[in-house]
Coordinates of C-alpha atoms in Angstrom, one line a residue:
M20 CA -25.7 -14.3 7.3
N21 CA -27.1 -12.2 10.2
D22 CA -27.7 -8.6 9.2
N23 CA -25.8 -7.5 12.3
S24 CA -22.5 -9.6 11.6
K25 CA -19.7 -7.7 12.8
I26 CA -16.1 -7.8 11.1
L27 CA -13.0 -6.6 13.1
Y28 CA -10.2 -5.6 11.1
E29 CA -6.5 -5.4 12.0
C30 CA -5.2 -2.1 10.6
Q31 CA -2.3 -0.7 12.5
N32 CA -1.2 1.1 9.2
M33 CA -4.1 3.4 9.1
T34 CA -2.7 5.3 12.1
L35 CA 0.4 6.3 10.3
A36 CA 0.3 10.0 9.3
R37 CA 1.8 9.3 5.7
G38 CA -0.3 6.4 5.1
T39 CA 0.8 3.3 3.3
G40 CA -0.9 1.2 0.4
I41 CA -2.1 -1.2 3.1
A42 CA -3.6 1.5 5.0
T43 CA -5.6 2.5 1.9
Y44 CA -6.6 -1.2 1.4
A45 CA -7.8 -1.6 5.1
R46 CA -9.8 1.7 4.9
N47 CA -11.5 0.7 1.6
L48 CA -12.2 -2.9 3.1
A49 CA -14.1 -1.6 6.0
S50 CA -16.0 1.2 4.1
E51 CA -17.0 -1.4 1.6
A52 CA -17.9 -3.9 4.5
R53 CA -20.1 -1.4 5.9
A54 CA -21.7 -0.5 2.6
A55 CA -22.7 -4.1 2.4
G56 CA -24.5 -4.0 5.6
F57 CA -21.9 -5.4 8.1
Q58 CA -20.9 -3.6 11.3
T59 CA -17.0 -3.0 11.5
A60 CA -14.7 -2.5 14.3
G61 CA -10.8 -1.8 14.1
L62 CA -8.0 -3.2 15.9
F63 CA -5.0 -0.7 16.1
G64 CA -1.7 -0.7 18.2
T65 CA -0.1 2.0 20.3
R66 CA 3.5 2.7 21.2
G67 CA 3.7 2.3 25.1
S68 CA 1.2 1.4 27.7
L69 CA -2.4 2.9 27.5
M70 CA -3.0 6.0 29.3
G71 CA -5.3 4.5 31.9
R72 CA -9.0 5.2 31.4
N73 CA -8.8 8.8 30.2
S74 CA -10.4 8.5 26.6
V75 CA -9.1 11.8 25.4
L76 CA -5.5 10.9 26.4
S77 CA -6.1 7.2 25.0
E78 CA -7.0 8.8 21.6
I79 CA -3.9 11.0 21.5
Q80 CA -1.7 8.3 22.3
L81 CA -3.2 6.2 19.2
F82 CA -2.0 8.9 16.7
D83 CA 1.1 10.2 18.6
A84 CA 4.3 11.0 16.6
Y85 CA 7.5 9.3 17.6
D86 CA 11.1 8.9 16.7
K87 CA 11.8 5.8 14.9
K88 CA 15.1 5.5 17.0
Q89 CA 14.3 3.5 20.1
T90 CA 15.3 5.1 23.4
M91 CA 17.0 3.1 26.0
A92 CA 14.1 2.5 28.1
E93 CA 12.1 1.4 24.9
K94 CA 15.1 -1.1 24.3
V95 CA 14.8 -2.6 27.8
D96 CA 11.0 -2.8 27.4
H97 CA 11.4 -4.7 24.1
A98 CA 13.9 -7.1 25.7
I99 CA 11.6 -7.7 28.5
R100 CA 8.7 -8.3 26.2
W101 CA 10.9 -10.7 24.1
L102 CA 11.6 -12.7 27.2
H103 CA 8.1 -13.8 27.9
A104 CA 6.5 -12.8 24.4
D105 CA 3.0 -13.2 25.7
P106 CA 2.6 -16.8 26.2
F107 CA -1.2 -16.6 26.9
G108 CA -1.8 -14.1 24.2
M109 CA -2.8 -10.5 24.8
R110 CA -5.9 -8.5 25.6
A111 CA -7.1 -5.5 23.6
K112 CA -9.1 -2.5 25.2
P113 CA -11.9 -0.3 23.7
V114 CA -11.1 3.2 22.8
R115 CA -14.0 5.8 22.5
R116 CA -13.4 8.3 19.9
R117 CA -13.8 11.8 21.3
G118 CA -12.8 13.6 18.3
I119 CA -9.9 15.8 19.9
V120 CA -7.3 14.3 17.1
I121 CA -7.7 15.4 13.6
D122 CA -7.4 12.2 11.6
P123 CA -4.2 12.0 9.3
G124 CA -5.5 11.7 5.7
S125 CA -9.1 11.0 6.1
P126 CA -11.5 10.2 9.1
I127 CA -10.9 6.7 9.5
F128 CA -12.8 6.1 12.8
S129 CA -16.1 8.0 11.9
D130 CA -16.2 6.7 8.3
A131 CA -15.0 3.3 8.6
F132 CA -15.5 1.9 12.2
T133 CA -18.3 1.9 14.7
E134 CA -15.9 0.6 17.5
S135 CA -12.1 0.7 18.0
Y136 CA -9.9 -1.4 20.1
V137 CA -6.0 -1.0 20.9
A138 CA -3.3 -2.9 22.3
P139 CA 0.4 -1.6 22.9
Y140 CA 2.9 -2.8 20.4
I141 CA 0.4 -5.2 19.0
T142 CA 2.3 -5.9 15.7
D143 CA 5.8 -6.2 17.6
R144 CA 4.2 -8.4 20.1
A145 CA 2.7 -10.8 17.7
R146 CA 6.0 -11.1 15.8
D147 CA 7.9 -11.8 19.1
H148 CA 5.1 -14.3 20.0
F149 CA 5.5 -16.1 16.9
M150 CA 9.3 -16.1 16.8
R151 CA 9.5 -17.4 20.3
Y152 CA 6.7 -20.1 20.2
G153 CA 6.0 -20.6 16.5
K154 CA 2.2 -19.9 17.1
L155 CA -0.1 -17.1 16.3
L156 CA -0.8 -14.6 19.0
P157 CA -4.3 -15.1 20.4
V158 CA -6.0 -11.8 21.0
S159 CA -8.9 -11.5 23.5
G160 CA -11.1 -8.7 25.1
I161 CA -13.1 -8.1 22.0
R162 CA -16.7 -9.4 22.2
N163 CA -19.6 -9.8 19.8
V164 CA -17.3 -10.2 16.6
D165 CA -18.3 -12.6 14.1
L166 CA -15.0 -12.5 11.8
F167 CA -11.5 -11.3 12.1
H168 CA -9.9 -9.9 9.0
T169 CA -6.0 -9.1 9.1
T170 CA -5.1 -6.8 6.4
H171 CA -1.6 -8.1 5.8
A172 CA 0.6 -10.9 6.8
V173 CA 0.7 -10.7 10.7
P174 CA 0.8 -13.7 13.2
M175 CA -2.3 -13.1 15.1
R176 CA -5.9 -14.5 15.6
L177 CA -9.0 -13.7 17.5
S178 CA -10.0 -16.3 20.0
G179 CA -13.0 -18.3 19.2
V180 CA -13.8 -16.5 16.1
P181 CA -13.0 -17.3 12.4
T182 CA -9.9 -15.6 11.2
I183 CA -8.8 -14.6 7.6
C184 CA -5.7 -12.8 6.3
T185 CA -4.9 -10.8 3.2
I186 CA -1.5 -11.9 1.8
H187 CA -0.7 -9.2 -0.7
D188 CA 2.2 -11.0 -2.1
I189 CA 5.4 -13.0 -1.3
I190 CA 7.8 -10.6 -2.7
P191 CA 10.5 -11.0 0.3
L192 CA 10.7 -14.7 -1.0
R193 CA 10.4 -14.2 -4.9
L194 CA 12.8 -11.2 -4.8
P195 CA 14.8 -11.7 -1.8
Y196 CA 17.6 -9.4 -3.0
T197 CA 15.1 -6.3 -3.2
T198 CA 13.9 -6.5 0.4
L199 CA 15.3 -6.3 3.9
G200 CA 14.1 -8.2 6.9
N201 CA 14.2 -11.9 8.0
K202 CA 13.3 -14.1 5.1
R203 CA 13.2 -17.3 7.4
Y204 CA 10.6 -15.5 9.6
F205 CA 8.4 -14.6 6.6
Y206 CA 8.6 -17.9 5.1
N207 CA 7.5 -19.6 8.4
L208 CA 4.9 -17.1 9.0
I209 CA 3.2 -17.7 5.6
C210 CA 3.3 -21.5 6.1
K211 CA 1.7 -21.0 9.3
L212 CA -1.1 -18.6 8.1
V213 CA -2.1 -20.6 5.0
S214 CA -2.4 -23.9 7.3
K215 CA -4.0 -22.4 10.3
L216 CA -6.4 -19.7 9.4
D217 CA -9.8 -20.3 8.3
H218 CA -9.3 -18.6 4.8
I219 CA -6.7 -16.6 2.8
V220 CA -7.4 -13.6 0.6
T221 CA -5.2 -12.3 -2.2
V222 CA -5.4 -9.1 -4.4
S223 CA -4.5 -10.6 -7.5
E224 CA -4.6 -13.9 -9.4
Y225 CA -0.8 -13.9 -9.7
S226 CA -0.5 -13.8 -5.9
R227 CA -3.0 -16.4 -5.5
R228 CA -1.3 -18.6 -8.0
D229 CA 2.1 -18.1 -6.1
L230 CA 0.5 -19.3 -2.8
I231 CA -1.1 -22.3 -4.3
E232 CA 2.1 -23.3 -6.1
F233 CA 4.8 -22.6 -3.4
F234 CA 2.8 -23.4 -0.2
D235 CA 0.3 -26.2 -1.4
V236 CA -2.8 -24.2 -0.5
P237 CA -6.0 -26.0 -1.4
E238 CA -7.7 -23.9 -4.1
D239 CA -11.1 -23.7 -2.0
R240 CA -9.1 -22.0 0.9
I241 CA -7.8 -19.1 -1.0
T242 CA -9.7 -16.3 -2.8
N243 CA -8.5 -13.4 -5.1
T244 CA -10.7 -10.4 -4.6
Y245 CA -8.6 -7.9 -6.3
Q246 CA -8.6 -4.4 -4.7
S247 CA -10.7 -1.5 -5.6
V248 CA -9.8 1.8 -7.0
A249 CA -11.9 5.0 -6.3
I250 CA -11.2 8.7 -6.7
P251 CA -13.5 11.4 -5.2
E252 CA -15.9 12.7 -7.7
S253 CA -15.2 16.2 -6.9
F254 CA -11.6 15.7 -8.0
M255 CA -12.7 13.8 -11.2
A256 CA -14.9 16.8 -12.1
A257 CA -12.3 19.6 -11.4
A258 CA -11.6 21.6 -14.5
E259 CA -8.4 20.9 -16.6
A260 CA -7.6 24.5 -16.3
Q261 CA -7.7 24.4 -12.6
V262 CA -5.6 21.3 -12.3
A263 CA -3.0 22.8 -14.7
H264 CA -2.9 26.1 -12.5
D265 CA -2.4 24.0 -9.5
L266 CA 0.4 21.8 -11.0
Q267 CA 2.2 25.1 -12.2
S268 CA 1.8 26.9 -8.8
V269 CA 2.7 24.2 -6.6
F270 CA 5.3 22.1 -8.6
G271 CA 6.2 24.3 -11.5
L272 CA 5.1 21.6 -14.0
E273 CA 3.3 22.0 -17.2
Y274 CA -0.1 20.2 -17.7
K275 CA 0.5 17.0 -19.9
N276 CA 4.2 17.8 -20.3
Y277 CA 6.0 15.4 -17.8
Y278 CA 6.2 11.8 -17.1
L279 CA 5.4 10.7 -13.6
F280 CA 6.4 7.5 -11.5
A281 CA 4.4 7.0 -8.1
G282 CA 5.9 5.0 -5.4
A283 CA 8.6 4.3 -3.0
I284 CA 12.2 4.6 -3.9
E285 CA 13.2 0.8 -3.5
P286 CA 14.7 -2.0 -5.7
K287 CA 11.7 -3.7 -6.9
K288 CA 10.2 -0.5 -8.4
N289 CA 13.2 -0.5 -10.9
I290 CA 14.0 3.1 -10.6
S291 CA 17.5 2.9 -11.9
R292 CA 16.4 1.3 -15.3
L293 CA 13.7 3.8 -15.6
I294 CA 16.0 6.8 -15.2
D295 CA 18.5 5.2 -17.7
A296 CA 15.7 4.5 -20.0
Y297 CA 14.4 8.1 -19.9
A298 CA 17.9 9.4 -20.5
Q299 CA 18.0 7.1 -23.5
S300 CA 14.6 8.0 -24.8
G301 CA 15.8 11.7 -25.6
S302 CA 12.5 13.2 -24.3
E303 CA 12.6 16.7 -23.3
R304 CA 9.8 16.3 -21.0
P305 CA 10.9 16.0 -17.4
L306 CA 10.5 12.8 -15.2
V307 CA 9.0 13.2 -11.8
L308 CA 9.4 10.5 -9.0
A309 CA 6.8 10.9 -6.3
G310 CA 7.6 8.8 -3.2
G311 CA 9.5 8.4 -0.1
L312 CA 12.7 6.6 0.2
G313 CA 12.1 2.8 1.1
W314 CA 15.2 0.7 1.4
L315 CA 18.3 -0.2 -0.4
F316 CA 18.0 3.1 -2.5
E317 CA 21.4 4.5 -2.5
G318 CA 22.0 3.6 -6.0
D319 CA 18.8 4.9 -7.2
V320 CA 19.4 8.4 -5.5
K321 CA 22.7 8.6 -7.0
R322 CA 21.0 8.3 -10.4
I323 CA 18.5 10.7 -9.5
N324 CA 21.1 13.2 -8.7
D325 CA 23.3 12.7 -11.7
D326 CA 24.6 15.9 -13.1
R327 CA 23.5 14.9 -16.7
F328 CA 19.9 15.7 -15.7
L329 CA 20.9 19.2 -14.6
S330 CA 20.7 22.3 -16.8
Y331 CA 20.4 26.1 -16.4
R332 CA 18.1 28.8 -18.0
M333 CA 17.9 32.5 -17.6
N334 CA 14.9 33.9 -15.7
G335 CA 15.2 37.4 -16.3
S336 CA 18.6 38.4 -15.3
V337 CA 18.8 35.4 -13.0
I338 CA 20.4 31.9 -13.9
K339 CA 18.2 29.1 -12.4
P340 CA 19.2 25.5 -12.3
E341 CA 16.6 22.9 -13.7
K342 CA 16.5 19.1 -13.2
S343 CA 14.9 17.0 -15.9
V344 CA 14.6 14.2 -13.3
R345 CA 13.0 15.3 -10.0
H346 CA 12.2 13.6 -6.8
L347 CA 9.2 14.7 -4.7
S348 CA 10.0 12.8 -1.5
Y349 CA 6.5 13.2 -0.2
V350 CA 3.3 14.7 -1.6
R351 CA -0.3 14.6 -0.1
R352 CA -3.1 12.3 -1.5
D353 CA -4.8 15.2 -3.4
D354 CA -1.5 16.5 -4.9
L355 CA -0.5 13.1 -6.0
L356 CA -3.9 12.7 -7.8
R357 CA -3.1 16.1 -9.6
L358 CA 0.3 14.8 -10.6
M359 CA -1.2 11.6 -12.0
R360 CA -4.0 13.5 -13.9
G361 CA -1.5 16.2 -15.4
A362 CA 1.1 13.8 -16.6
R363 CA 1.8 12.9 -20.1
A364 CA 1.9 9.2 -18.8
L365 CA 2.4 7.1 -15.7
V366 CA 5.7 5.2 -16.0
F367 CA 5.6 2.3 -13.7
P368 CA 8.0 -0.5 -14.7
S369 CA 8.0 -2.3 -11.4
I370 CA 9.6 -5.7 -11.5
Y371 CA 7.0 -7.3 -9.1
E372 CA 3.6 -6.0 -7.8
G373 CA 1.1 -7.9 -5.7
F374 CA -1.6 -5.5 -7.3
G375 CA -0.2 -2.2 -8.7
L376 CA -2.9 0.3 -7.6
P377 CA -1.1 3.4 -9.2
V378 CA -1.8 1.9 -12.6
L379 CA -5.6 1.7 -12.0
E380 CA -5.5 5.3 -10.4
A381 CA -3.9 6.9 -13.4
M382 CA -6.2 4.9 -15.7
L383 CA -9.3 6.1 -13.9
L384 CA -7.9 9.7 -14.3
G385 CA -7.6 9.1 -18.1
T386 CA -3.7 9.1 -18.0
P387 CA -1.8 6.8 -20.3
V388 CA 0.1 4.2 -18.7
I389 CA 3.5 2.3 -19.4
T390 CA 3.9 -0.6 -17.1
S391 CA 5.4 -4.1 -16.9
N392 CA 4.4 -7.4 -18.5
T393 CA 5.2 -9.2 -15.1
S394 CA 3.6 -10.2 -11.9
S395 CA 0.0 -8.9 -11.5
L396 CA 0.4 -5.9 -13.6
P397 CA -0.8 -7.4 -17.1
E398 CA -4.1 -8.7 -15.4
V399 CA -4.6 -5.1 -13.7
A400 CA -3.7 -3.2 -17.0
G401 CA -5.5 -5.4 -19.4
D402 CA -5.3 -3.9 -22.9
A403 CA -5.3 -0.2 -21.6
A404 CA -1.7 0.2 -21.2
V405 CA 1.7 -0.1 -22.9
L406 CA 3.4 -3.2 -21.3
I407 CA 7.1 -3.5 -21.4
D408 CA 9.9 -5.8 -20.2
P409 CA 10.9 -4.2 -17.1
Y410 CA 14.3 -5.7 -17.2
S411 CA 15.1 -4.1 -20.8
V412 CA 16.3 -0.4 -20.7
D413 CA 15.7 -0.4 -24.4
A414 CA 12.1 -1.5 -24.1
I415 CA 11.3 1.3 -21.5
A416 CA 13.0 3.8 -23.5
R417 CA 11.2 2.8 -26.7
A418 CA 7.9 3.0 -24.9
I419 CA 8.6 6.4 -23.5
R420 CA 9.9 7.6 -27.1
T421 CA 6.5 6.3 -28.4
I422 CA 4.3 8.0 -26.0
D423 CA 6.3 11.2 -26.5
L424 CA 5.7 11.4 -30.2
D425 CA 2.3 9.6 -30.6
D426 CA -0.6 11.8 -29.7
E427 CA -3.2 9.6 -31.2
L428 CA -1.9 6.5 -28.9
C429 CA -2.2 8.7 -25.9
A430 CA -5.7 9.7 -26.9
D431 CA -6.6 6.2 -27.4
L432 CA -5.0 5.0 -23.9
A433 CA -6.8 7.7 -22.2
N434 CA -10.1 6.5 -23.5
R435 CA -9.5 2.9 -22.8
G436 CA -8.1 3.5 -19.4
P437 CA -11.3 4.4 -17.4
A438 CA -13.2 1.4 -18.8
Q439 CA -10.3 -1.0 -17.5
A440 CA -10.2 0.8 -14.1
A441 CA -14.1 0.3 -13.8
K442 CA -13.5 -3.5 -13.6
F443 CA -12.0 -2.9 -10.0
S444 CA -14.7 -0.4 -8.8
P445 CA -15.7 -0.4 -5.0
V446 CA -19.1 -2.2 -6.0
T447 CA -17.3 -5.0 -7.6
H448 CA -14.9 -5.5 -4.7
R449 CA -17.6 -5.3 -2.4
A450 CA -19.5 -8.2 -4.0
R451 CA -16.2 -10.3 -3.9
I452 CA -15.2 -9.7 -0.4
T453 CA -19.0 -10.1 0.8
D454 CA -19.0 -13.5 -0.6
V455 CA -16.0 -14.6 1.3
Y456 CA -17.4 -13.3 4.5
R457 CA -20.7 -15.1 4.0
R458 CA -19.1 -18.4 3.5
L459 CA -17.2 -18.0 6.6
I460 CA -19.7 -16.3 9.2

C-alpha cells in the first residue's frame, strides 16, 4: 500500500442538517481512514445545477435547505433526466471549502476530507440510470483516487478504480411489510452490487450471512467490519449532577428515573409493542421516545397519544397535564447522549437491525440496555444486556418490570456495558477497514 493512497467516499447523507445513521457511519469511516494514514475525499450531491465557478455559492448550495415537495420545474427536470438517464455516466466537479457555511452537526470537510467533489442529484441520477439501463452509473472527473467506497447501497462506480460498497442490511427484502419503496429495484440493485463491485462490506455478521445465503456471494468477496462507537471524552467526563441538571431544565426529566427509546418511529422499531409492554409493566417511570417520524407510523403515533398515558397534577394552584409516554420528535446529538446517560435503561426492542448503534452508545455511557434477541443485536449486545423476544409484549413487559425493581441488576449491566462497547472501538474498526483497503489497493 502506498502511504499516499486516497479513498473517495460517497457520503450524500452527511450534508443533511439532521443527520442519519449512515451519515455517522460515513463520517467515522473517513476519520478512521485518515487516522490510518490514507488521504480522504468526499463525493456529495446537490439539488440543482452547480452555481458556476463561484466557490462561495457552490458551498452554500451544497448545504442549502429545500422543501421535500417538488416544484413543477423540478418535476419537469426529473422527467427530462429520466428520458436520457445519463447513458454515458456523469462527471463530478471539485468544490473548494471556503468556510462560509457553518457545518450541520460537526465539521465534515475540515475533519474528515482533504478534497470534496459534487454532482447535481447524484443519487437520484444513479437510481434513474440503473432503472433505465440496469447498470451502475459511471462517475468521472475525479483524479488520483485509489479506491471508491460507497457508504450505502447506491448504483454507482468510479471509472477505472476499484469500488466497494457497504450494504448495511437487506431489511426491505427480509421485512417488506415494514418499509416503503420499490422492492424489485432494491433486489436487482443488491444482485448487481454483489456481482459487479470489487468487494462488499457489512456492519454485522448477521448481515454478512444474509448476503451470502440469499445472493450467493463468495465468502472471500464480503467482509464484516462492524461499526465503531465513540463518544467525546468531554461528555463522558461530565459530572452526574450537571447531566441531571440539564435533563431537568431541558426535558423536565429526573436522572435515572425514566426509560428511553432512541430511533425513528417506523415499523421495524416495534414501537407499538414497546408501548403496550410499558403499560403492562406497571412502571411509574415515564417512557421517552426520541426520534423523528419515519414511515407507516400512524398506528404508533395513535398509541403514543393514547389517553391512558395522560394524567394531571397540581403545580401550586395550577393543574398541569403530564404524559407518561412522551415523544421527542428531534433532539440534538448532545441532548440525545444526555438522555441516554440519564435513563434508567435504554429499551430497544427492534425487530431487525443491521447493527444497532444506540445499544452500544448506551452501554458506553453505562446505561443498562433491554434489546432484542434477533438479527444483529445479540452479537452487538453480547452478555451485557437483557435480551428479549421482540414479538412478545409479555417478554418486553417482564424485562421493564425487572429493571424497574432490581437495582443490583442495573448496576451489573452498567459495569458490563462499557467493556462490551469497547470491542467496537474506533481503533478496532480502523484495523478491520484498513485490512480491506490494503487488499484492494
